[in-house]
PDB file of C-alpha atoms in Angstrom:
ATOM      1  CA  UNK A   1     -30.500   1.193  -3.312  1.00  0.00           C
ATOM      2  CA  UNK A   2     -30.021  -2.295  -1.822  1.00  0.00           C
ATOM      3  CA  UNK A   3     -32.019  -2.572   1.707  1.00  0.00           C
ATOM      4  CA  UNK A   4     -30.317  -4.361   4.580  1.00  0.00           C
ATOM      5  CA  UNK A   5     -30.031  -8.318   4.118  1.00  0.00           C
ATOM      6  CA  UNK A   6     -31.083  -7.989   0.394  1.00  0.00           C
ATOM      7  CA  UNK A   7     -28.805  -9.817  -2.107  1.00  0.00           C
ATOM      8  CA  UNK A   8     -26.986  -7.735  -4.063  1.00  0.00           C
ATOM      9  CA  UNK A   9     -28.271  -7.738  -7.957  1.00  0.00           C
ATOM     10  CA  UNK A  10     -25.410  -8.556 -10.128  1.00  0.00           C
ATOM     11  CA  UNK A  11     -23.541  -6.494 -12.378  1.00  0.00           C
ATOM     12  CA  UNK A  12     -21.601  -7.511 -15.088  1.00  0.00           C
ATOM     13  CA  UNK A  13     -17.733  -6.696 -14.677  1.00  0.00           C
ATOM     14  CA  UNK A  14     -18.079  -4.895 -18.805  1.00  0.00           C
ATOM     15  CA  UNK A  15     -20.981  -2.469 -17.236  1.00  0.00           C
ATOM     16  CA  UNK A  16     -19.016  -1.848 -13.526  1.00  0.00           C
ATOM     17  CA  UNK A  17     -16.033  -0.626 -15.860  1.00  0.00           C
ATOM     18  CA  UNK A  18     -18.110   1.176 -17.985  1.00  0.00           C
ATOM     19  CA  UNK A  19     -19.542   3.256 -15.012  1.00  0.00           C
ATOM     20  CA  UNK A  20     -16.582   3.778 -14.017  1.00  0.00           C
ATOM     21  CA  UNK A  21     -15.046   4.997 -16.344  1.00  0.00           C
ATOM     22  CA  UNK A  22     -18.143   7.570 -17.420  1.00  0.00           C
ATOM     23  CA  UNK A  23     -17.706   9.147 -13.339  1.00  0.00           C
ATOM     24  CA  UNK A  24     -14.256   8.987 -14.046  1.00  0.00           C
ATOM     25  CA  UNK A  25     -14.616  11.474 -17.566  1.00  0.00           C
ATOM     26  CA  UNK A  26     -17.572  13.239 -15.503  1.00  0.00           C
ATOM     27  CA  UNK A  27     -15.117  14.293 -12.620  1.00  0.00           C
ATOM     28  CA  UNK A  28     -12.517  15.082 -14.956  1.00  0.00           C
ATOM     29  CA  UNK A  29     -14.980  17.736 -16.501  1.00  0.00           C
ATOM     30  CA  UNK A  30     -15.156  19.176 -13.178  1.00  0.00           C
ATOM     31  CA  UNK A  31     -11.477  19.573 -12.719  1.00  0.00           C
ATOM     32  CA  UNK A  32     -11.355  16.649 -10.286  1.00  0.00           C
ATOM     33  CA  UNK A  33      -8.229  15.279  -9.438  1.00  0.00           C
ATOM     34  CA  UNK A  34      -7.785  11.857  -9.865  1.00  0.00           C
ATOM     35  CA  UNK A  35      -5.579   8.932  -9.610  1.00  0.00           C
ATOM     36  CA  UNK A  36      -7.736   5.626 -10.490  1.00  0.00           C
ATOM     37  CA  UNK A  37      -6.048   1.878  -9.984  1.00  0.00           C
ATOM     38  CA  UNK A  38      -6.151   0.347 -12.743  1.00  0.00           C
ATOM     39  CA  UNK A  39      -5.268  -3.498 -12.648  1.00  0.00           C
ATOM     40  CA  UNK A  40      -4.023  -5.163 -15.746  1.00  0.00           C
ATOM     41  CA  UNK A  41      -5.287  -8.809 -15.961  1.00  0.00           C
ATOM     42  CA  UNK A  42      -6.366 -11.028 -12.967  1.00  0.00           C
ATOM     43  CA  UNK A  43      -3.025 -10.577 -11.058  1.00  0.00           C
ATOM     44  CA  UNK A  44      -3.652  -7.381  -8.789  1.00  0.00           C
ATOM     45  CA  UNK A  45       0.021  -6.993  -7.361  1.00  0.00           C
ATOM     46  CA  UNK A  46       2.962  -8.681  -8.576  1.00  0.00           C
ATOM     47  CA  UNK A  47       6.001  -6.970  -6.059  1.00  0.00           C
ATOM     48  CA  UNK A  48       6.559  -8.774  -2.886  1.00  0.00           C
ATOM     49  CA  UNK A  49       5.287  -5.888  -1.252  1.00  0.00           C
ATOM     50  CA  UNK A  50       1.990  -5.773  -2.885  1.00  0.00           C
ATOM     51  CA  UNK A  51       1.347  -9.674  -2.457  1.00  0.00           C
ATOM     52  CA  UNK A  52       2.386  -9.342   1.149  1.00  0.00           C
ATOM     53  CA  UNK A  53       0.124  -6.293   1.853  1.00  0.00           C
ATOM     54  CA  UNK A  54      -2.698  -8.064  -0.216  1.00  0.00           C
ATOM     55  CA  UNK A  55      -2.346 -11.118   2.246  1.00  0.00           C
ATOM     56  CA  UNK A  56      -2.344  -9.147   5.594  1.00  0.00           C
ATOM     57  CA  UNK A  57      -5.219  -7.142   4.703  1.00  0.00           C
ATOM     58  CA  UNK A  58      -7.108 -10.324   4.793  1.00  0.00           C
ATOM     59  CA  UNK A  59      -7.081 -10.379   8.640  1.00  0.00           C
ATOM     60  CA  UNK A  60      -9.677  -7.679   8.418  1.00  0.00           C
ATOM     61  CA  UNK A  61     -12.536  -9.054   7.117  1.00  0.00           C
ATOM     62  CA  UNK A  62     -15.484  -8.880   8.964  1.00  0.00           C
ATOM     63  CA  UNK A  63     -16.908 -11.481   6.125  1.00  0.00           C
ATOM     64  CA  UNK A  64     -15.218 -13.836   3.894  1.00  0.00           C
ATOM     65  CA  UNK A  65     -17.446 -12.526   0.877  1.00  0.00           C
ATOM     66  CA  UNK A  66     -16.407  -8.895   0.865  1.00  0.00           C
ATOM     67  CA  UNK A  67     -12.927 -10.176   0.350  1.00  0.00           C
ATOM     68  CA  UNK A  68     -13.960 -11.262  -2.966  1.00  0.00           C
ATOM     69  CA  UNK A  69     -16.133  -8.338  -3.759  1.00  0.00           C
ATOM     70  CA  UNK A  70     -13.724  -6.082  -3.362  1.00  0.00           C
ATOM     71  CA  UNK A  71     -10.887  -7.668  -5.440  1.00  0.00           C
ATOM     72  CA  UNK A  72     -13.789  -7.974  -8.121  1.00  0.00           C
ATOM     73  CA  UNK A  73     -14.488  -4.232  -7.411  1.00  0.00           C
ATOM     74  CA  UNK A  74     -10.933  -3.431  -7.856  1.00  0.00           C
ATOM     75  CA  UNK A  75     -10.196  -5.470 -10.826  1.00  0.00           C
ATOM     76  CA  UNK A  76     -13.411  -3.518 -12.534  1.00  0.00           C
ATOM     77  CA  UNK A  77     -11.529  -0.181 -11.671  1.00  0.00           C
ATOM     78  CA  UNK A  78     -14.199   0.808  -9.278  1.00  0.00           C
ATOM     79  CA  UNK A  79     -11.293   2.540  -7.578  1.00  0.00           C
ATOM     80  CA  UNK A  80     -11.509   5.532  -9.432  1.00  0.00           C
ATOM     81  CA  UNK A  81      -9.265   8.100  -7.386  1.00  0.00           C
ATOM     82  CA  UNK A  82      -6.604   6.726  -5.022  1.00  0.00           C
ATOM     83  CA  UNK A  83      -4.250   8.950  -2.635  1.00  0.00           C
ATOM     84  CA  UNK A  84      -2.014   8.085   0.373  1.00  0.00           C
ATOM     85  CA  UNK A  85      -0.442  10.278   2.655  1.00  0.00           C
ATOM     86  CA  UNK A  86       1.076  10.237   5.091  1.00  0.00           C
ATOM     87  CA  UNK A  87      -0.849   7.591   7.576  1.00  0.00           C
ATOM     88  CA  UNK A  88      -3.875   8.219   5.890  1.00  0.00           C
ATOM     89  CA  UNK A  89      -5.236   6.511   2.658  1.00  0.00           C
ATOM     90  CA  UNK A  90      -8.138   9.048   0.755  1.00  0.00           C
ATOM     91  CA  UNK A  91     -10.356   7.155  -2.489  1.00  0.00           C
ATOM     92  CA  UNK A  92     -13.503   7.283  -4.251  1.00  0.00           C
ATOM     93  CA  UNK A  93     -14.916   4.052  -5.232  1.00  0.00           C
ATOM     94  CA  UNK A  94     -17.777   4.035  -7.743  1.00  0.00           C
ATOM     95  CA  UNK A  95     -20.464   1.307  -6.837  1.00  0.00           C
ATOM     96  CA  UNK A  96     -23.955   0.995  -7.602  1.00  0.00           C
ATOM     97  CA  UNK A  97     -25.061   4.317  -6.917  1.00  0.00           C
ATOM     98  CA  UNK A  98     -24.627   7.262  -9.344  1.00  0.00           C
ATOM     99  CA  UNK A  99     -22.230   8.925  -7.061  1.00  0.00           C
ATOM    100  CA  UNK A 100     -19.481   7.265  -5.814  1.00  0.00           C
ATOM    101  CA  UNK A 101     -18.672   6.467  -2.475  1.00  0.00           C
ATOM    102  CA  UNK A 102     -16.059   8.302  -0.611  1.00  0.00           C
ATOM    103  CA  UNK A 103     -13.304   5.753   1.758  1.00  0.00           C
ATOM    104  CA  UNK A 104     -11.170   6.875   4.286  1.00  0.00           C
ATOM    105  CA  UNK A 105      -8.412   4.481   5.911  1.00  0.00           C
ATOM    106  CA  UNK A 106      -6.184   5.612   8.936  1.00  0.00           C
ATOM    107  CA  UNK A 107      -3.128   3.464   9.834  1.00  0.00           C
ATOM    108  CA  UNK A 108      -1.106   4.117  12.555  1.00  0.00           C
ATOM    109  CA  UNK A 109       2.497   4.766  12.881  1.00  0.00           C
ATOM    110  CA  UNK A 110       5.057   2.193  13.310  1.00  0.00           C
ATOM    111  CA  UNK A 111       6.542   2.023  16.557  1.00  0.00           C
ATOM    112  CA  UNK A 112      10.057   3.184  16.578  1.00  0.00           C
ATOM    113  CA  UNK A 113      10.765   0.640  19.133  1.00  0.00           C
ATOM    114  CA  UNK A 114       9.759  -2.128  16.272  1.00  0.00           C
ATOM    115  CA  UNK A 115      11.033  -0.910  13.487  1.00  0.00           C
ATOM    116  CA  UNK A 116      14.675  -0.550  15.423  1.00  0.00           C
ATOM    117  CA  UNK A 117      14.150  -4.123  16.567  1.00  0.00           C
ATOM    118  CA  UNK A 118      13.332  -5.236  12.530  1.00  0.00           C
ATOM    119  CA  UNK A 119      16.663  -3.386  11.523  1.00  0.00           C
ATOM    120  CA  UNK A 120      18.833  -4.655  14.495  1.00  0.00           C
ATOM    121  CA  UNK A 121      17.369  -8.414  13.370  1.00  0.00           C
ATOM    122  CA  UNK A 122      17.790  -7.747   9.505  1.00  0.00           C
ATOM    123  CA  UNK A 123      20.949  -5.844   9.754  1.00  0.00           C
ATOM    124  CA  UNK A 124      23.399  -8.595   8.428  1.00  0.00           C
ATOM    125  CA  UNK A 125      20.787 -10.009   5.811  1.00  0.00           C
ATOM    126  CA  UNK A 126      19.765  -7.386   4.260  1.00  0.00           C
ATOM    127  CA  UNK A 127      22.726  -5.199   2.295  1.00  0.00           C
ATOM    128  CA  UNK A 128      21.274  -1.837   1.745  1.00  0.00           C
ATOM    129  CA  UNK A 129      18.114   0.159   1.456  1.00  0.00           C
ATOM    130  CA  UNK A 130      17.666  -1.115  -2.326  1.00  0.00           C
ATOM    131  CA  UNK A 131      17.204  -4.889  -1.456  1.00  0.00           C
ATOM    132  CA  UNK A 132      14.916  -3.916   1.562  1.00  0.00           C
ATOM    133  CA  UNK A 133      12.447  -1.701  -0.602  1.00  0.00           C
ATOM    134  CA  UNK A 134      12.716  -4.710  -3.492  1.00  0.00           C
ATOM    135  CA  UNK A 135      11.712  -7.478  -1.252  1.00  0.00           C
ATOM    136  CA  UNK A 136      14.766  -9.207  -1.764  1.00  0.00           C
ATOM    137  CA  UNK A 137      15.847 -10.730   1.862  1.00  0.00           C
ATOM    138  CA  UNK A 138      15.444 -14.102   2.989  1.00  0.00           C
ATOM    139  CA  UNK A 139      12.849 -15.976   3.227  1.00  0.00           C
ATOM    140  CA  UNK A 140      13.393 -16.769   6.994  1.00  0.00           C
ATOM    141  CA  UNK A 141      12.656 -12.751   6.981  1.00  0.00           C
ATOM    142  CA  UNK A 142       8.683 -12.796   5.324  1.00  0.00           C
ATOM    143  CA  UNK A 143       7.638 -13.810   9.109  1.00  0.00           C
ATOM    144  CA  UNK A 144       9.468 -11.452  10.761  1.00  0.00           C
ATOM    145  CA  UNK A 145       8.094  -8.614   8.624  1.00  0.00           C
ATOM    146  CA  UNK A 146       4.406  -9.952   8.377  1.00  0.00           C
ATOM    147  CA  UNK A 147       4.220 -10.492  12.187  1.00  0.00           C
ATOM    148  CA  UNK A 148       0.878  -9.422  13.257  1.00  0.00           C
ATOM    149  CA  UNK A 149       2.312  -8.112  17.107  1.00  0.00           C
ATOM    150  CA  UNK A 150       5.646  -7.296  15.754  1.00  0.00           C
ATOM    151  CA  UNK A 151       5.961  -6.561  12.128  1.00  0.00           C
ATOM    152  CA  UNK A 152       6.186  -3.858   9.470  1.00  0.00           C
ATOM    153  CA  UNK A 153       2.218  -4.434   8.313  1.00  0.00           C
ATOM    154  CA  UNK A 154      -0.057  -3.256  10.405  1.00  0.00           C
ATOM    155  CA  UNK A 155      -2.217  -5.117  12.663  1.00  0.00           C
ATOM    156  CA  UNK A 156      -6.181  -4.823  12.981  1.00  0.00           C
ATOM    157  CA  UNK A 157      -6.270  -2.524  16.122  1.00  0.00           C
ATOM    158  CA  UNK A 158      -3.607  -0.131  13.649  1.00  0.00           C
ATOM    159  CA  UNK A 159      -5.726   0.514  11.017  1.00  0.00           C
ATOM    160  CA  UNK A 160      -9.345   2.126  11.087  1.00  0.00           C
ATOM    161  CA  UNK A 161     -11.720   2.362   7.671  1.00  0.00           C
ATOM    162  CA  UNK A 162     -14.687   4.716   6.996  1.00  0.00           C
ATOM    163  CA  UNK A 163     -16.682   4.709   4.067  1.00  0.00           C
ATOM    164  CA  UNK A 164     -19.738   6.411   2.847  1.00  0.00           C
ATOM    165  CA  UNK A 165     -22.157   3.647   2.087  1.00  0.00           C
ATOM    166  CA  UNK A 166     -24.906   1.494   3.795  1.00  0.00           C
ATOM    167  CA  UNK A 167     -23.151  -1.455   4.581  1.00  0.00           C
ATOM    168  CA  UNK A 168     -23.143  -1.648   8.389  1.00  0.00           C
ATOM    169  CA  UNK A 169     -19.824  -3.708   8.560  1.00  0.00           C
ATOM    170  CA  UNK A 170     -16.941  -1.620   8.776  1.00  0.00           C
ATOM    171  CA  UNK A 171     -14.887  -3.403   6.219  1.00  0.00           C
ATOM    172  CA  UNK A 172     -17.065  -2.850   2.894  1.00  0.00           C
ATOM    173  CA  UNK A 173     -16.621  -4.277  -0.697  1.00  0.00           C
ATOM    174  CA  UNK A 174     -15.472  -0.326  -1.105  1.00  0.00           C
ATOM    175  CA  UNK A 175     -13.150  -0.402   1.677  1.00  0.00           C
ATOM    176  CA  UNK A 176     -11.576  -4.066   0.328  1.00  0.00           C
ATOM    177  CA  UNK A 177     -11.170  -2.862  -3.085  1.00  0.00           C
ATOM    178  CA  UNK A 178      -9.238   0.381  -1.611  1.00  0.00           C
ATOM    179  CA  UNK A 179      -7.245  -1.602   0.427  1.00  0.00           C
ATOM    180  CA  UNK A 180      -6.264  -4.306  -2.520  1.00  0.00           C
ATOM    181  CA  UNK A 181      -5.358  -0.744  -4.679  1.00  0.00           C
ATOM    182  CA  UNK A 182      -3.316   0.378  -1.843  1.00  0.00           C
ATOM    183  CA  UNK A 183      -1.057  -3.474  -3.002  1.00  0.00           C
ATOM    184  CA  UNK A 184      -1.365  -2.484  -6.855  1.00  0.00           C
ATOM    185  CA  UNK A 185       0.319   1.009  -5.511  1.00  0.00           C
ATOM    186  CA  UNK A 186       2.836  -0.694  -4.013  1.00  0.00           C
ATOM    187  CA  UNK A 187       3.963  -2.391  -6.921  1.00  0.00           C
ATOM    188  CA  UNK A 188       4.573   1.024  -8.605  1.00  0.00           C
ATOM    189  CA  UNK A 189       6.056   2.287  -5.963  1.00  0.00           C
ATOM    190  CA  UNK A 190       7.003   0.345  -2.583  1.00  0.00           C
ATOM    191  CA  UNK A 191       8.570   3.322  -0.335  1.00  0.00           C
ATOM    192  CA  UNK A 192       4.927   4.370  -0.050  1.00  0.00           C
ATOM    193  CA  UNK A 193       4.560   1.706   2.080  1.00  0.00           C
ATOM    194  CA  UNK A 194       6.577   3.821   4.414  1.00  0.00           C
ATOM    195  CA  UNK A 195       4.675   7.098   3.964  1.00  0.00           C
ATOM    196  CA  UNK A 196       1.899   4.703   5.230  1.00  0.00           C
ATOM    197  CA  UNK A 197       3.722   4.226   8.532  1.00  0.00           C
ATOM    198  CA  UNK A 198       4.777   7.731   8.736  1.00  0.00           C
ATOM    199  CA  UNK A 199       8.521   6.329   8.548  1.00  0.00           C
ATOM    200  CA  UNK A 200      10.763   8.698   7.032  1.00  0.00           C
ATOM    201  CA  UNK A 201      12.100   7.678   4.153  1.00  0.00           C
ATOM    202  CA  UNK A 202      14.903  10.079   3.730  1.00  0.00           C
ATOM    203  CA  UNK A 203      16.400   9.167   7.188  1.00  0.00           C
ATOM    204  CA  UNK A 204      16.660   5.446   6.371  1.00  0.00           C
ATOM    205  CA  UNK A 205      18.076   6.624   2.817  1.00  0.00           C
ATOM    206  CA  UNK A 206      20.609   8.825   4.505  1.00  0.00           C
ATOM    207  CA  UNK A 207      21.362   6.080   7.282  1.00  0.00           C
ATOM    208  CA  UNK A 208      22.394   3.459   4.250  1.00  0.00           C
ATOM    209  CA  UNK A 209      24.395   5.596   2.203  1.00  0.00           C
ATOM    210  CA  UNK A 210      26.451   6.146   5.456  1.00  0.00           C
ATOM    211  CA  UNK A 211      26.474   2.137   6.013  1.00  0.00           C
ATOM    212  CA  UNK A 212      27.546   1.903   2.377  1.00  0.00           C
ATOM    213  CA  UNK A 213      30.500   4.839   2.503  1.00  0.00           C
ATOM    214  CA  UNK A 214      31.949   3.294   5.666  1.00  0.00           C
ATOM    215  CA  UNK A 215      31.819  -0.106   3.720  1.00  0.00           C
ATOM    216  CA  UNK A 216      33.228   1.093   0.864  1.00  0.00           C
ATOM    217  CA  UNK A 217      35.698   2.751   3.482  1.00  0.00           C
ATOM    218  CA  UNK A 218      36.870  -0.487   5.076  1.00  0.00           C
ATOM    219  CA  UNK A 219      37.118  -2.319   1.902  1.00  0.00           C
ATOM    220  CA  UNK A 220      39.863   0.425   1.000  1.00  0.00           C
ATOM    221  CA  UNK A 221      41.686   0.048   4.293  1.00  0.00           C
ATOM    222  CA  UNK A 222      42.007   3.939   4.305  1.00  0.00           C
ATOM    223  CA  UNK A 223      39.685   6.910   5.177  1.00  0.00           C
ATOM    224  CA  UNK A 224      38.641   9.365   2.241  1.00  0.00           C
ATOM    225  CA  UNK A 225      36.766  12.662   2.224  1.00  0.00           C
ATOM    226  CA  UNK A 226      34.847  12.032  -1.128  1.00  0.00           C
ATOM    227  CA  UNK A 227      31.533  12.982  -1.706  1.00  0.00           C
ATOM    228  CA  UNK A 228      28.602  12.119  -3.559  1.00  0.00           C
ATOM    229  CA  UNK A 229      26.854  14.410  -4.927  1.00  0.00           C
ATOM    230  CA  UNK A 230      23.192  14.200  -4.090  1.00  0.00           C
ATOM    231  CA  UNK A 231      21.946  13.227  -7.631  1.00  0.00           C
ATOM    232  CA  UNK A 232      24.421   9.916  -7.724  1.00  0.00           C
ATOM    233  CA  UNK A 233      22.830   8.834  -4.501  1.00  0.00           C
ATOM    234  CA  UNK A 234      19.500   7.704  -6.563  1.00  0.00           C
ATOM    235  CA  UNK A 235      21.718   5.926  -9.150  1.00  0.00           C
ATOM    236  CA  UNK A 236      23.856   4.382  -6.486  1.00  0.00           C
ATOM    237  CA  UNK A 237      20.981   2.857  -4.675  1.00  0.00           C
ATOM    238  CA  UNK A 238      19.249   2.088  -7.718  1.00  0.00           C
ATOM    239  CA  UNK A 239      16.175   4.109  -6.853  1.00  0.00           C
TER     240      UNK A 239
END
């Protein structure tokens, strides 16, 4: 084990997967569950979601350095189990030790007071749920949702990380690398982003397929009783 102040020794990115992937088949063995991030190439996310969760993470640093340990960390699949629930992000990272270390991250919820005030602002840019969850608004938008006092990401004093190792600084190389997973996730699947913030989905799913009936309602210039049945909702949305 490192001491305190010592530099880390350096471990080829071939071995780090390698041990990785031997806790990974020994925890399988013991009927671990597990869900590892595993990043294809040097690009971790590719969604605009993942990039822009990538970025704000950065804000949390306590060094510079860990920044890049952890992406290395991640990119070596380190992150061998990876769960989020709601508010709560649960993974085991695998570093130099034989047992891996066990991370914790707690983000608070969104305020209902700014995600109303995102909608109200957003409301004639963005045309339903499908282009909100996609990342495709304007550009004039990014700010607005990457605010760090008023935006969807959260902001340093939302978000608290706890991991099992030495390192004294509460933002680890183990904590980074879980936090750059949490952007691979995204790109996978974005509406976790909102089980992060303990916003529920299904309301803002029902609340757009009302927008888009009373849409398709005006366009008609007549009311209508139809229904859609709950399996075309998906396919209408594209989701």
């Amino acid at each position: 084990m490192a001491r305190r102040g010592d530099f880390p020794e350096y471990v080829p990115v071939a071995k780090k997967k390698q041990a990785s992937q031997k806790q990974i088949e020994t925890l399988k063995k013991k009927h671990v569950d597990l869900d590892p991030v595993v990043i294809e190439g040097r690009t971790i996310a590719h969604s605009w979601w993942g990039k822009a969760w990538n970025t704000n993470l950065e804000q949390y640093a306590d060094y510079s350095n860990r920044i890049a340990r952890g992406r290395s960390y991640v990119r070596s699949g380190a992150v061998i189990d990876l769960k989020i629930e709601t508010g709560v992000v649960k993974a085991l990272v695998q570093g130099s030790e034989r047992k891996p270390y066990t991370v914790e991250i707690v983000i608070a919820p969104l305020s209902q007071k700014i995600w109303e005030s995102i909608l109200d602002v957003s409301e004639h840019q963005i045309g339903s749920l499908a282009e909100l969850v996609e990342g495709r608004f304007p550009k004039d938008f990014e700010s607005l949702f990457q605010s760090n006092t008023s935006g969807l990401f959260p902001a340093t004093k939302e978000i608290t990380f706890n991991c099992t190792c030495y390192d004294w600084a509460s933002m680890c190389k183990h904590v980074t690398a879980v936090l750059y997973g949490i952007g691979a996730r995204l790109d996978d699947d974005p509406t976790l982003f909102f089980k992060l913030r303990a916003i529920d989905f299904e309301v803002l799913l029902q609340k757009t397929i009302e927008e888009k009936m009373q849409s398709m309602l005006n366009n008609a210039d007549k009311k209508s009783d139809r229904v859609i049945e709950d399996e075309a909702v998906f396919d209408l949305f594209g989701l």
